[in-house]
Amino acid sequence: MHDLVIRSARVLTARGFGAAAIAISDGVITTIEPVDAVLPARTDITLPAGQVLQPGVVDTHVHVNEPGRTDWEGFASATLAAAAGGVTTIIDMPLNSIPPTTTVAALDLKRQAAAPQATVNVGFWGGAIPANLGALQPLHEAGVFGFKAFLSPSGVDEFPHLSPAELETAAVEIAGFGGLLVVHAEDPAVLDRSENAGGTAYADFVASRPDEAEDAAIARVIDVVRRTGVRAHILHLSSATVLPRLAAARAEGLPITVETCPHYLSFAAEAIADGATAFKCCPPIRDEGNRELLWQGLENGVIDFIASDHSPATRELKLGHGGDFGLAWGGISGLQLSLPAVWTAARDRGLPLDRVLAWMTTATARFAGLDSGAITVGAAADLVAFAPDETFTVSVDALRHKNRVSAFDGATLFGRVHTTWLAGAVIFAADATGASARPPAGQLLRAR
């Protein structure tokens, strides 16, 4: 007797989309059978026509901000937003919480905050800052998934960036225990040369963080990887000009991976109005030609996957400076919308849903070393019923994020999440009415 059977005319397995029945017991997929197979179960569900059954999204780049800046976001709101967007696992960045996750004690505080609130599974990145170099291994042994470093100022004083010499020191240390270095790659010297007076002109904001800043910083990371052998990952790639450099590093066999984000794949600078600080992020959203080259980078494998870089703040910090890009907080709130946003942009380019899901489920899970992101026997039943042909218009009032601000407000997107299951239990249902019991708690994850 199975706990649950889900049947659908379109289930994404290793063979692609096809009709199947998925049987689940004790939170794990126990068998995959033909859609009409006889499978005794306590609950047997057939998805309506138009809904596909897919793995839950694994989002490896989320800023939850708790503890310390919980008015920006928190584990309760962030993980509810994740579930509503078909995301079943997030990995939390070490800033902008206070304290940042740069010590084992700070990691323990994160876990204490997340444990009673998490609707989805939550893992944690550690941070590499000047003050904790030489003391990173205890965090590694405590289960962080790797170490985030900035090469330029992070925007918060408690998480300073690494100098070139400090980056090398961190890389040697992390390579020594087999860890992973993840990098916000913008060169501070280029940013200093490009600094301007700010203001409401979006073009001026982009000019203050030019392609050259990413190119120079990524060149430095590649050199460090070559010298130290550290595994490194480039976060939120915005500039396509660096793709040939990254392709050459791959051809050389260097252990370096790359992500980009839904906002870089969805928007273009030409369509961003002056004063529209909801679109501010660092590095910035660039022009339409750059966006198309990022899509090419995904298709040809130079870019490995897509993560949200959900980086919320209060409405006042984001919108309260009269449209001045120099003063507004830089970050896009996109966790709940990442799947439909990417699917909408991919659909416009004739790309199939299984390609999108590979970039947001299988590849991200593999990168994090997780046994999730796929519908296969023995995997956790972290699943989503998704209607790829349904459309909806984004309203910030319908979002589960704590501060309902989003660059996607007013956009019409394809793809509606109807149901999200975590370990076989419903954690989100679009058609739920009235009061419901608190969803089952997500698990706190440790890197292996």
CSV table of C-alpha atoms in Angstrom, one decimal:
chain,number,residue,atom,x,y,z
A,1,MET,CA,0.0,0.0,0.0
A,2,HIS,CA,1.6,3.2,-1.2
A,3,ASP,CA,1.0,6.5,0.6
A,4,LEU,CA,0.4,8.4,-2.6
A,5,VAL,CA,0.2,7.8,-6.4
A,6,ILE,CA,0.3,10.7,-8.8
A,7,ARG,CA,-0.7,10.1,-12.4
A,8,SER,CA,-0.2,12.4,-15.3
A,9,ALA,CA,-0.1,12.3,-19.1
A,10,ARG,CA,3.2,14.3,-18.9
A,11,VAL,CA,5.7,13.3,-16.3
A,12,LEU,CA,9.3,14.4,-16.6
A,13,THR,CA,11.7,11.5,-16.0
A,14,ALA,CA,15.1,10.7,-17.3
A,15,ARG,CA,13.5,9.6,-20.6
A,16,GLY,CA,11.8,12.9,-21.1
A,17,PHE,CA,8.1,13.7,-20.8
A,18,GLY,CA,5.7,10.8,-21.0
A,19,ALA,CA,2.6,9.4,-19.3
A,20,ALA,CA,3.4,7.7,-16.0
A,21,ALA,CA,2.2,6.9,-12.5
A,22,ILE,CA,4.5,7.9,-9.7
A,23,ALA,CA,4.1,5.9,-6.4
A,24,ILE,CA,5.4,7.4,-3.2
A,25,SER,CA,5.9,5.9,0.3
A,26,ASP,CA,7.6,7.5,3.3
A,27,GLY,CA,8.4,10.6,1.2
A,28,VAL,CA,10.3,8.7,-1.4
A,29,ILE,CA,9.5,7.7,-5.0
A,30,THR,CA,9.2,3.9,-4.8
A,31,THR,CA,8.2,3.0,-8.4
A,32,ILE,CA,7.4,4.6,-11.8
A,33,GLU,CA,4.9,2.7,-13.8
A,34,PRO,CA,2.6,3.1,-16.8
A,35,VAL,CA,-0.1,5.7,-16.2
A,36,ASP,CA,-2.9,3.2,-15.8
A,37,ALA,CA,-1.0,0.7,-13.6
A,38,VAL,CA,-2.8,-0.8,-10.7
A,39,LEU,CA,-1.0,0.7,-7.6
A,40,PRO,CA,-2.9,0.4,-4.3
A,41,ALA,CA,-2.5,3.7,-2.4
A,42,ARG,CA,-4.1,5.7,0.4
A,43,THR,CA,-4.4,8.6,-2.0
A,44,ASP,CA,-4.5,8.4,-5.8
A,45,ILE,CA,-4.4,11.6,-7.9
A,46,THR,CA,-4.7,12.2,-11.6
A,47,LEU,CA,-3.5,15.6,-12.7
A,48,PRO,CA,-5.9,17.4,-15.1
A,49,ALA,CA,-5.0,17.8,-18.7
A,50,GLY,CA,-2.6,20.7,-19.2
A,51,GLN,CA,-0.7,20.0,-16.0
A,52,VAL,CA,2.7,18.3,-16.0
A,53,LEU,CA,4.5,16.6,-13.1
A,54,GLN,CA,8.0,17.8,-12.7
A,55,PRO,CA,10.8,17.9,-10.1
A,56,GLY,CA,10.8,20.7,-7.6
A,57,VAL,CA,13.1,23.6,-8.4
A,58,VAL,CA,16.4,23.7,-6.5
A,59,ASP,CA,17.4,27.3,-6.1
A,60,THR,CA,21.0,27.6,-4.9
A,61,HIS,CA,21.2,31.4,-4.6
A,62,VAL,CA,18.7,32.9,-2.1
A,63,HIS,CA,19.1,35.7,0.4
A,64,VAL,CA,16.8,35.1,3.3
A,65,ASN,CA,18.4,37.8,5.6
A,66,GLU,CA,17.3,36.2,8.9
A,67,PRO,CA,18.4,36.8,11.6
A,68,GLY,CA,19.3,40.5,11.8
A,69,ARG,CA,17.4,41.9,8.8
A,70,THR,CA,14.2,39.9,9.1
A,71,ASP,CA,12.2,43.0,8.1
A,72,TRP,CA,13.8,42.5,4.6
A,73,GLU,CA,12.8,38.8,4.4
A,74,GLY,CA,12.7,35.8,6.7
A,75,PHE,CA,12.6,32.0,6.6
A,76,ALA,CA,8.8,31.9,7.0
A,77,SER,CA,8.0,34.3,4.1
A,78,ALA,CA,10.9,33.2,1.8
A,79,THR,CA,10.1,29.5,2.0
A,80,LEU,CA,6.4,30.0,1.5
A,81,ALA,CA,7.2,32.1,-1.6
A,82,ALA,CA,9.5,29.3,-2.7
A,83,ALA,CA,6.7,26.7,-2.3
A,84,ALA,CA,4.3,28.9,-4.2
A,85,GLY,CA,6.8,29.1,-7.1
A,86,GLY,CA,7.5,25.4,-7.3
A,87,VAL,CA,10.8,25.6,-5.5
A,88,THR,CA,11.4,22.8,-3.0
A,89,THR,CA,15.0,23.5,-1.9
A,90,ILE,CA,16.8,26.7,-1.3
A,91,ILE,CA,20.4,27.4,-0.3
A,92,ASP,CA,20.7,30.6,1.8
A,93,MET,CA,23.5,33.1,1.2
A,94,PRO,CA,25.7,34.1,4.1
A,95,LEU,CA,24.7,37.8,3.9
A,96,ASN,CA,22.6,40.0,4.4
A,97,SER,CA,21.8,38.5,7.8
A,98,ILE,CA,23.4,39.8,11.0
A,99,PRO,CA,25.6,38.1,11.9
A,100,PRO,CA,26.7,36.8,8.5
A,101,THR,CA,27.4,33.1,8.2
A,102,THR,CA,31.1,33.4,8.7
A,103,THR,CA,31.5,31.3,11.9
A,104,VAL,CA,30.0,28.1,13.2
A,105,ALA,CA,28.2,30.1,15.9
A,106,ALA,CA,26.5,32.2,13.2
A,107,LEU,CA,25.6,29.1,11.2
A,108,ASP,CA,23.9,27.7,14.4
A,109,LEU,CA,21.9,30.9,14.7
A,110,LYS,CA,20.7,30.5,11.1
A,111,ARG,CA,19.7,26.9,11.7
A,112,GLN,CA,17.8,27.8,14.9
A,113,ALA,CA,15.9,30.5,13.0
A,114,ALA,CA,15.1,28.3,10.0
A,115,ALA,CA,14.2,25.0,11.7
A,116,PRO,CA,10.7,25.9,13.0
A,117,GLN,CA,9.8,28.0,10.0
A,118,ALA,CA,11.0,26.3,6.8
A,119,THR,CA,8.3,25.1,4.4
A,120,VAL,CA,10.9,23.9,2.0
A,121,ASN,CA,14.3,22.3,2.4
A,122,VAL,CA,17.1,24.8,3.3
A,123,GLY,CA,20.8,24.6,3.1
A,124,PHE,CA,23.4,27.2,3.9
A,125,TRP,CA,26.4,28.8,2.3
A,126,GLY,CA,29.3,30.0,4.4
A,127,GLY,CA,31.2,33.3,3.8
A,128,ALA,CA,34.8,34.0,3.2
A,129,ILE,CA,35.8,37.5,4.5
A,130,PRO,CA,39.2,38.9,5.6
A,131,ALA,CA,38.5,38.2,9.3
A,132,ASN,CA,37.8,34.4,9.0
A,133,LEU,CA,40.6,33.4,6.6
A,134,GLY,CA,42.5,30.5,8.1
A,135,ALA,CA,39.4,29.4,10.0
A,136,LEU,CA,37.1,28.2,7.2
A,137,GLN,CA,37.4,24.5,7.7
A,138,PRO,CA,35.2,24.3,10.8
A,139,LEU,CA,32.4,25.8,8.8
A,140,HIS,CA,33.0,23.3,6.0
A,141,GLU,CA,32.9,20.5,8.5
A,142,ALA,CA,29.7,21.9,10.0
A,143,GLY,CA,28.0,21.4,6.6
A,144,VAL,CA,28.0,24.6,4.6
A,145,PHE,CA,27.8,24.1,0.9
A,146,GLY,CA,30.8,26.3,0.1
A,147,PHE,CA,32.1,29.8,0.7
A,148,LYS,CA,30.9,33.0,-0.9
A,149,ALA,CA,33.4,35.8,-1.4
A,150,PHE,CA,33.0,39.3,-2.9
A,151,LEU,CA,35.8,40.8,-4.9
A,152,SER,CA,34.2,44.3,-4.6
A,153,PRO,CA,32.3,45.9,-1.7
A,154,SER,CA,29.2,43.8,-0.9
A,155,GLY,CA,26.9,46.7,0.1
A,156,VAL,CA,26.9,45.7,3.8
A,157,ASP,CA,29.7,46.6,6.2
A,158,GLU,CA,29.7,43.3,8.1
A,159,PHE,CA,30.6,41.3,5.0
A,160,PRO,CA,33.8,43.0,3.5
A,161,HIS,CA,35.3,41.9,0.2
A,162,LEU,CA,38.6,40.1,-0.4
A,163,SER,CA,41.6,41.7,-1.9
A,164,PRO,CA,43.4,39.8,-4.6
A,165,ALA,CA,45.9,38.5,-2.1
A,166,GLU,CA,43.1,37.5,0.3
A,167,LEU,CA,41.3,35.7,-2.6
A,168,GLU,CA,44.4,33.7,-3.2
A,169,THR,CA,44.7,32.8,0.5
A,170,ALA,CA,41.0,31.8,0.6
A,171,ALA,CA,41.4,29.6,-2.5
A,172,VAL,CA,44.4,27.8,-1.1
A,173,GLU,CA,42.6,27.1,2.1
A,174,ILE,CA,39.4,26.0,0.5
A,175,ALA,CA,41.2,23.8,-2.0
A,176,GLY,CA,43.1,22.2,0.9
A,177,PHE,CA,39.9,20.6,2.4
A,178,GLY,CA,38.1,20.1,-1.0
A,179,GLY,CA,35.6,22.9,-0.6
A,180,LEU,CA,33.9,25.2,-3.1
A,181,LEU,CA,34.5,28.9,-3.6
A,182,VAL,CA,31.6,30.9,-5.0
A,183,VAL,CA,32.3,34.4,-6.2
A,184,HIS,CA,30.5,37.7,-6.7
A,185,ALA,CA,32.9,38.8,-9.5
A,186,GLU,CA,33.1,42.5,-10.1
A,187,ASP,CA,36.5,44.3,-10.1
A,188,PRO,CA,36.7,47.1,-7.6
A,189,ALA,CA,39.3,49.1,-9.5
A,190,VAL,CA,37.0,49.2,-12.6
A,191,LEU,CA,34.0,50.1,-10.4
A,192,ASP,CA,36.0,53.0,-8.9
A,193,ARG,CA,37.0,54.3,-12.3
A,194,SER,CA,33.4,54.0,-13.5
A,195,GLU,CA,31.7,55.6,-10.5
A,196,ASN,CA,29.3,58.4,-11.3
A,197,ALA,CA,26.9,60.7,-9.5
A,198,GLY,CA,24.0,58.2,-9.6
A,199,GLY,CA,20.6,59.7,-10.3
A,200,THR,CA,17.5,58.4,-12.1
A,201,ALA,CA,19.0,57.5,-15.5
A,202,TYR,CA,19.2,53.7,-15.9
A,203,ALA,CA,21.9,54.1,-18.5
A,204,ASP,CA,24.1,55.9,-16.0
A,205,PHE,CA,23.6,53.1,-13.5
A,206,VAL,CA,24.7,50.5,-16.1
A,207,ALA,CA,27.7,52.7,-17.1
A,208,SER,CA,28.8,52.7,-13.4
A,209,ARG,CA,29.1,48.9,-13.5
A,210,PRO,CA,30.4,48.1,-17.0
A,211,ASP,CA,31.1,44.7,-18.6
A,212,GLU,CA,34.8,45.3,-17.9
A,213,ALA,CA,34.2,44.9,-14.2
A,214,GLU,CA,32.9,41.4,-14.6
A,215,ASP,CA,35.5,40.5,-17.2
A,216,ALA,CA,38.5,41.6,-15.1
A,217,ALA,CA,37.2,39.9,-11.9
A,218,ILE,CA,36.4,36.7,-13.7
A,219,ALA,CA,39.9,36.7,-15.3
A,220,ARG,CA,41.3,37.0,-11.8
A,221,VAL,CA,39.2,34.0,-10.5
A,222,ILE,CA,40.3,31.9,-13.5
A,223,ASP,CA,43.9,32.7,-12.7
A,224,VAL,CA,43.4,31.7,-9.1
A,225,VAL,CA,41.7,28.5,-10.0
A,226,ARG,CA,44.6,27.7,-12.4
A,227,ARG,CA,47.2,28.3,-9.7
A,228,THR,CA,45.5,26.7,-6.7
A,229,GLY,CA,43.1,24.0,-8.1
A,230,VAL,CA,40.2,25.3,-6.1
A,231,ARG,CA,36.7,24.5,-7.4
A,232,ALA,CA,35.1,27.9,-8.1
A,233,HIS,CA,31.7,29.1,-9.2
A,234,ILE,CA,30.8,32.4,-10.8
A,235,LEU,CA,27.6,33.8,-9.3
A,236,HIS,CA,24.9,35.8,-11.3
A,237,LEU,CA,26.7,36.3,-14.6
A,238,SER,CA,25.4,39.4,-16.2
A,239,SER,CA,27.9,40.2,-18.9
A,240,ALA,CA,28.1,38.0,-22.0
A,241,THR,CA,31.4,39.5,-23.0
A,242,VAL,CA,33.2,37.1,-20.7
A,243,LEU,CA,31.6,33.9,-22.2
A,244,PRO,CA,34.6,33.3,-24.5
A,245,ARG,CA,37.0,33.5,-21.5
A,246,LEU,CA,34.9,31.1,-19.5
A,247,ALA,CA,34.6,28.7,-22.5
A,248,ALA,CA,38.4,28.7,-22.8
A,249,ALA,CA,38.8,28.0,-19.1
A,250,ARG,CA,36.5,25.0,-19.5
A,251,ALA,CA,38.4,23.8,-22.5
A,252,GLU,CA,41.5,24.0,-20.3
A,253,GLY,CA,39.9,21.7,-17.9
A,254,LEU,CA,39.7,24.2,-15.0
A,255,PRO,CA,37.0,23.3,-12.3
A,256,ILE,CA,34.9,26.4,-12.8
A,257,THR,CA,31.1,26.7,-13.1
A,258,VAL,CA,28.8,29.6,-13.9
A,259,GLU,CA,25.2,30.6,-13.2
A,260,THR,CA,22.9,33.3,-14.5
A,261,CYS,CA,19.6,34.6,-13.2
A,262,PRO,CA,16.0,35.0,-14.4
A,263,HIS,CA,16.1,38.8,-14.5
A,264,TYR,CA,19.1,38.8,-16.8
A,265,LEU,CA,17.3,36.4,-19.1
A,266,SER,CA,13.9,38.2,-19.0
A,267,PHE,CA,14.7,41.9,-19.1
A,268,ALA,CA,16.8,44.3,-21.2
A,269,ALA,CA,18.2,47.7,-20.4
A,270,GLU,CA,16.3,49.3,-23.3
A,271,ALA,CA,13.0,48.6,-21.7
A,272,ILE,CA,13.9,49.8,-18.2
A,273,ALA,CA,12.5,53.2,-17.4
A,274,ASP,CA,14.5,55.9,-15.7
A,275,GLY,CA,13.8,55.9,-12.0
A,276,ALA,CA,12.6,52.2,-12.1
A,277,THR,CA,14.7,51.1,-9.1
A,278,ALA,CA,12.8,47.8,-8.8
A,279,PHE,CA,15.1,46.7,-11.6
A,280,LYS,CA,18.4,47.6,-9.8
A,281,CYS,CA,20.7,44.7,-9.2
A,282,CYS,CA,24.5,44.3,-9.2
A,283,PRO,CA,25.8,43.4,-11.7
A,284,PRO,CA,23.2,45.2,-13.7
A,285,ILE,CA,20.6,44.1,-16.3
A,286,ARG,CA,22.3,44.9,-19.6
A,287,ASP,CA,21.1,45.4,-23.2
A,288,GLU,CA,19.0,43.1,-25.4
A,289,GLY,CA,22.0,41.8,-27.4
A,290,ASN,CA,23.7,40.8,-24.2
A,291,ARG,CA,20.6,39.0,-23.0
A,292,GLU,CA,20.4,36.9,-26.2
A,293,LEU,CA,24.1,36.0,-25.8
A,294,LEU,CA,23.4,34.8,-22.3
A,295,TRP,CA,20.7,32.5,-23.7
A,296,GLN,CA,23.3,31.2,-26.2
A,297,GLY,CA,25.7,30.6,-23.3
A,298,LEU,CA,23.1,28.4,-21.6
A,299,GLU,CA,22.3,26.5,-24.8
A,300,ASN,CA,25.9,25.7,-25.5
A,301,GLY,CA,26.8,24.8,-22.0
A,302,VAL,CA,29.2,27.6,-21.0
A,303,ILE,CA,26.6,28.7,-18.4
A,304,ASP,CA,25.7,25.7,-16.2
A,305,PHE,CA,22.4,26.7,-14.7
A,306,ILE,CA,19.9,29.3,-13.5
A,307,ALA,CA,19.4,30.5,-9.9
A,308,SER,CA,17.2,33.4,-8.7
A,309,ASP,CA,19.6,35.5,-6.6
A,310,HIS,CA,16.5,36.5,-4.6
A,311,SER,CA,17.7,39.6,-2.8
A,312,PRO,CA,14.9,41.5,-1.2
A,313,ALA,CA,14.8,44.6,1.0
A,314,THR,CA,12.2,46.8,2.5
A,315,ARG,CA,10.1,49.0,0.1
A,316,GLU,CA,11.7,52.1,1.5
A,317,LEU,CA,15.2,50.9,0.7
A,318,LYS,CA,14.2,49.7,-2.8
A,319,LEU,CA,11.8,52.4,-3.9
A,320,GLY,CA,12.1,55.2,-1.4
A,321,HIS,CA,14.8,57.3,-2.9
A,322,GLY,CA,13.0,59.1,-5.6
A,323,GLY,CA,14.2,56.8,-8.3
A,324,ASP,CA,17.9,57.4,-7.6
A,325,PHE,CA,19.8,54.2,-8.7
A,326,GLY,CA,22.8,55.3,-6.7
A,327,LEU,CA,20.8,55.2,-3.4
A,328,ALA,CA,18.3,52.3,-3.9
A,329,TRP,CA,19.1,48.8,-2.7
A,330,GLY,CA,20.4,46.6,-5.4
A,331,GLY,CA,18.6,43.2,-5.6
A,332,ILE,CA,15.7,41.5,-7.4
A,333,SER,CA,12.9,39.7,-5.5
A,334,GLY,CA,12.3,36.8,-7.8
A,335,LEU,CA,12.1,33.6,-5.9
A,336,GLN,CA,8.4,32.9,-6.3
A,337,LEU,CA,8.5,33.9,-10.0
A,338,SER,CA,11.8,32.3,-11.2
A,339,LEU,CA,10.3,29.2,-12.9
A,340,PRO,CA,7.5,31.0,-14.8
A,341,ALA,CA,9.8,33.9,-15.7
A,342,VAL,CA,12.4,31.7,-17.2
A,343,TRP,CA,9.9,29.4,-18.9
A,344,THR,CA,8.2,32.4,-20.5
A,345,ALA,CA,11.4,33.7,-21.9
A,346,ALA,CA,12.5,30.3,-23.1
A,347,ARG,CA,9.1,29.6,-24.7
A,348,ASP,CA,9.4,32.8,-26.7
A,349,ARG,CA,12.7,31.3,-28.1
A,350,GLY,CA,11.2,27.9,-28.9
A,351,LEU,CA,13.1,26.1,-26.1
A,352,PRO,CA,11.3,23.1,-24.6
A,353,LEU,CA,10.3,22.9,-20.9
A,354,ASP,CA,12.6,20.0,-20.2
A,355,ARG,CA,15.6,22.2,-21.1
A,356,VAL,CA,14.4,24.9,-18.7
A,357,LEU,CA,13.9,22.3,-15.9
A,358,ALA,CA,17.4,20.8,-16.5
A,359,TRP,CA,18.9,24.2,-15.8
A,360,MET,CA,16.7,24.8,-12.7
A,361,THR,CA,16.4,21.3,-11.1
A,362,THR,CA,18.9,18.6,-12.3
A,363,ALA,CA,21.9,20.9,-12.8
A,364,THR,CA,21.4,22.9,-9.6
A,365,ALA,CA,20.9,19.8,-7.5
A,366,ARG,CA,24.0,18.2,-9.1
A,367,PHE,CA,26.0,21.4,-8.4
A,368,ALA,CA,25.0,21.3,-4.7
A,369,GLY,CA,25.5,17.5,-4.4
A,370,LEU,CA,21.9,16.8,-3.6
A,371,ASP,CA,19.8,13.7,-4.3
A,372,SER,CA,16.9,15.8,-5.7
A,373,GLY,CA,16.0,17.6,-8.8
A,374,ALA,CA,14.8,14.5,-10.7
A,375,ILE,CA,11.9,12.1,-10.8
A,376,THR,CA,13.6,8.8,-10.3
A,377,VAL,CA,13.1,5.7,-8.0
A,378,GLY,CA,14.7,6.4,-4.7
A,379,ALA,CA,14.6,10.2,-4.9
A,380,ALA,CA,12.7,12.3,-2.5
A,381,ALA,CA,9.2,13.0,-3.8
A,382,ASP,CA,9.8,16.8,-4.2
A,383,LEU,CA,7.4,17.4,-7.0
A,384,VAL,CA,5.4,20.1,-8.8
A,385,ALA,CA,2.2,20.1,-10.8
A,386,PHE,CA,2.9,22.8,-13.4
A,387,ALA,CA,0.6,24.1,-16.1
A,388,PRO,CA,3.0,25.5,-18.8
A,389,ASP,CA,0.4,26.9,-21.1
A,390,GLU,CA,-1.6,28.8,-18.5
A,391,THR,CA,-0.9,32.6,-18.2
A,392,PHE,CA,-1.2,35.0,-15.3
A,393,THR,CA,-0.4,38.6,-14.7
A,394,VAL,CA,2.0,39.2,-11.8
A,395,SER,CA,0.7,41.3,-8.9
A,396,VAL,CA,3.0,42.1,-6.1
A,397,ASP,CA,0.0,41.8,-3.7
A,398,ALA,CA,-0.2,38.1,-4.5
A,399,LEU,CA,3.4,37.3,-3.8
A,400,ARG,CA,4.4,35.6,-0.5
A,401,HIS,CA,7.7,37.6,-0.1
A,402,LYS,CA,7.7,39.7,3.0
A,403,ASN,CA,8.2,43.0,1.0
A,404,ARG,CA,6.0,42.8,-2.0
A,405,VAL,CA,8.3,44.5,-4.5
A,406,SER,CA,9.3,42.9,-7.7
A,407,ALA,CA,10.7,43.9,-11.1
A,408,PHE,CA,8.2,41.4,-12.6
A,409,ASP,CA,5.1,43.3,-11.3
A,410,GLY,CA,2.6,43.6,-14.1
A,411,ALA,CA,4.3,41.1,-16.4
A,412,THR,CA,2.2,38.4,-18.0
A,413,LEU,CA,3.9,35.1,-17.6
A,414,PHE,CA,3.4,31.6,-18.8
A,415,GLY,CA,3.3,28.7,-16.4
A,416,ARG,CA,1.3,28.4,-13.2
A,417,VAL,CA,2.2,26.3,-10.2
A,418,HIS,CA,-0.8,24.3,-9.1
A,419,THR,CA,0.6,22.0,-6.4
A,420,THR,CA,4.0,21.6,-4.7
A,421,TRP,CA,4.9,18.4,-2.8
A,422,LEU,CA,7.8,18.1,-0.4
A,423,ALA,CA,8.6,14.5,0.4
A,424,GLY,CA,5.2,13.6,-0.8
A,425,ALA,CA,3.3,16.1,1.3
A,426,VAL,CA,1.4,19.1,-0.1
A,427,ILE,CA,3.1,22.3,0.9
A,428,PHE,CA,1.3,24.6,-1.6
A,429,ALA,CA,-2.0,24.3,-3.4
A,430,ALA,CA,-3.1,27.1,-5.7
A,431,ASP,CA,-6.8,26.2,-5.3
A,432,ALA,CA,-6.7,25.8,-1.5
A,433,THR,CA,-9.5,27.7,0.3
A,434,GLY,CA,-10.1,28.5,3.9
A,435,ALA,CA,-7.7,27.8,6.8
A,436,SER,CA,-5.3,24.9,6.5
A,437,ALA,CA,-2.9,23.1,8.8
A,438,ARG,CA,0.7,24.4,8.9
A,439,PRO,CA,2.6,22.7,6.1
A,440,PRO,CA,5.2,20.1,7.1
A,441,ALA,CA,8.5,21.5,8.0
A,442,GLY,CA,11.3,21.5,5.5
A,443,GLN,CA,14.6,19.8,6.3
A,444,LEU,CA,17.8,21.6,7.1
A,445,LEU,CA,20.4,20.3,4.7
A,446,ARG,CA,24.2,19.7,5.2
A,447,ALA,CA,26.6,19.4,2.4
A,448,ARG,CA,28.2,16.0,2.0
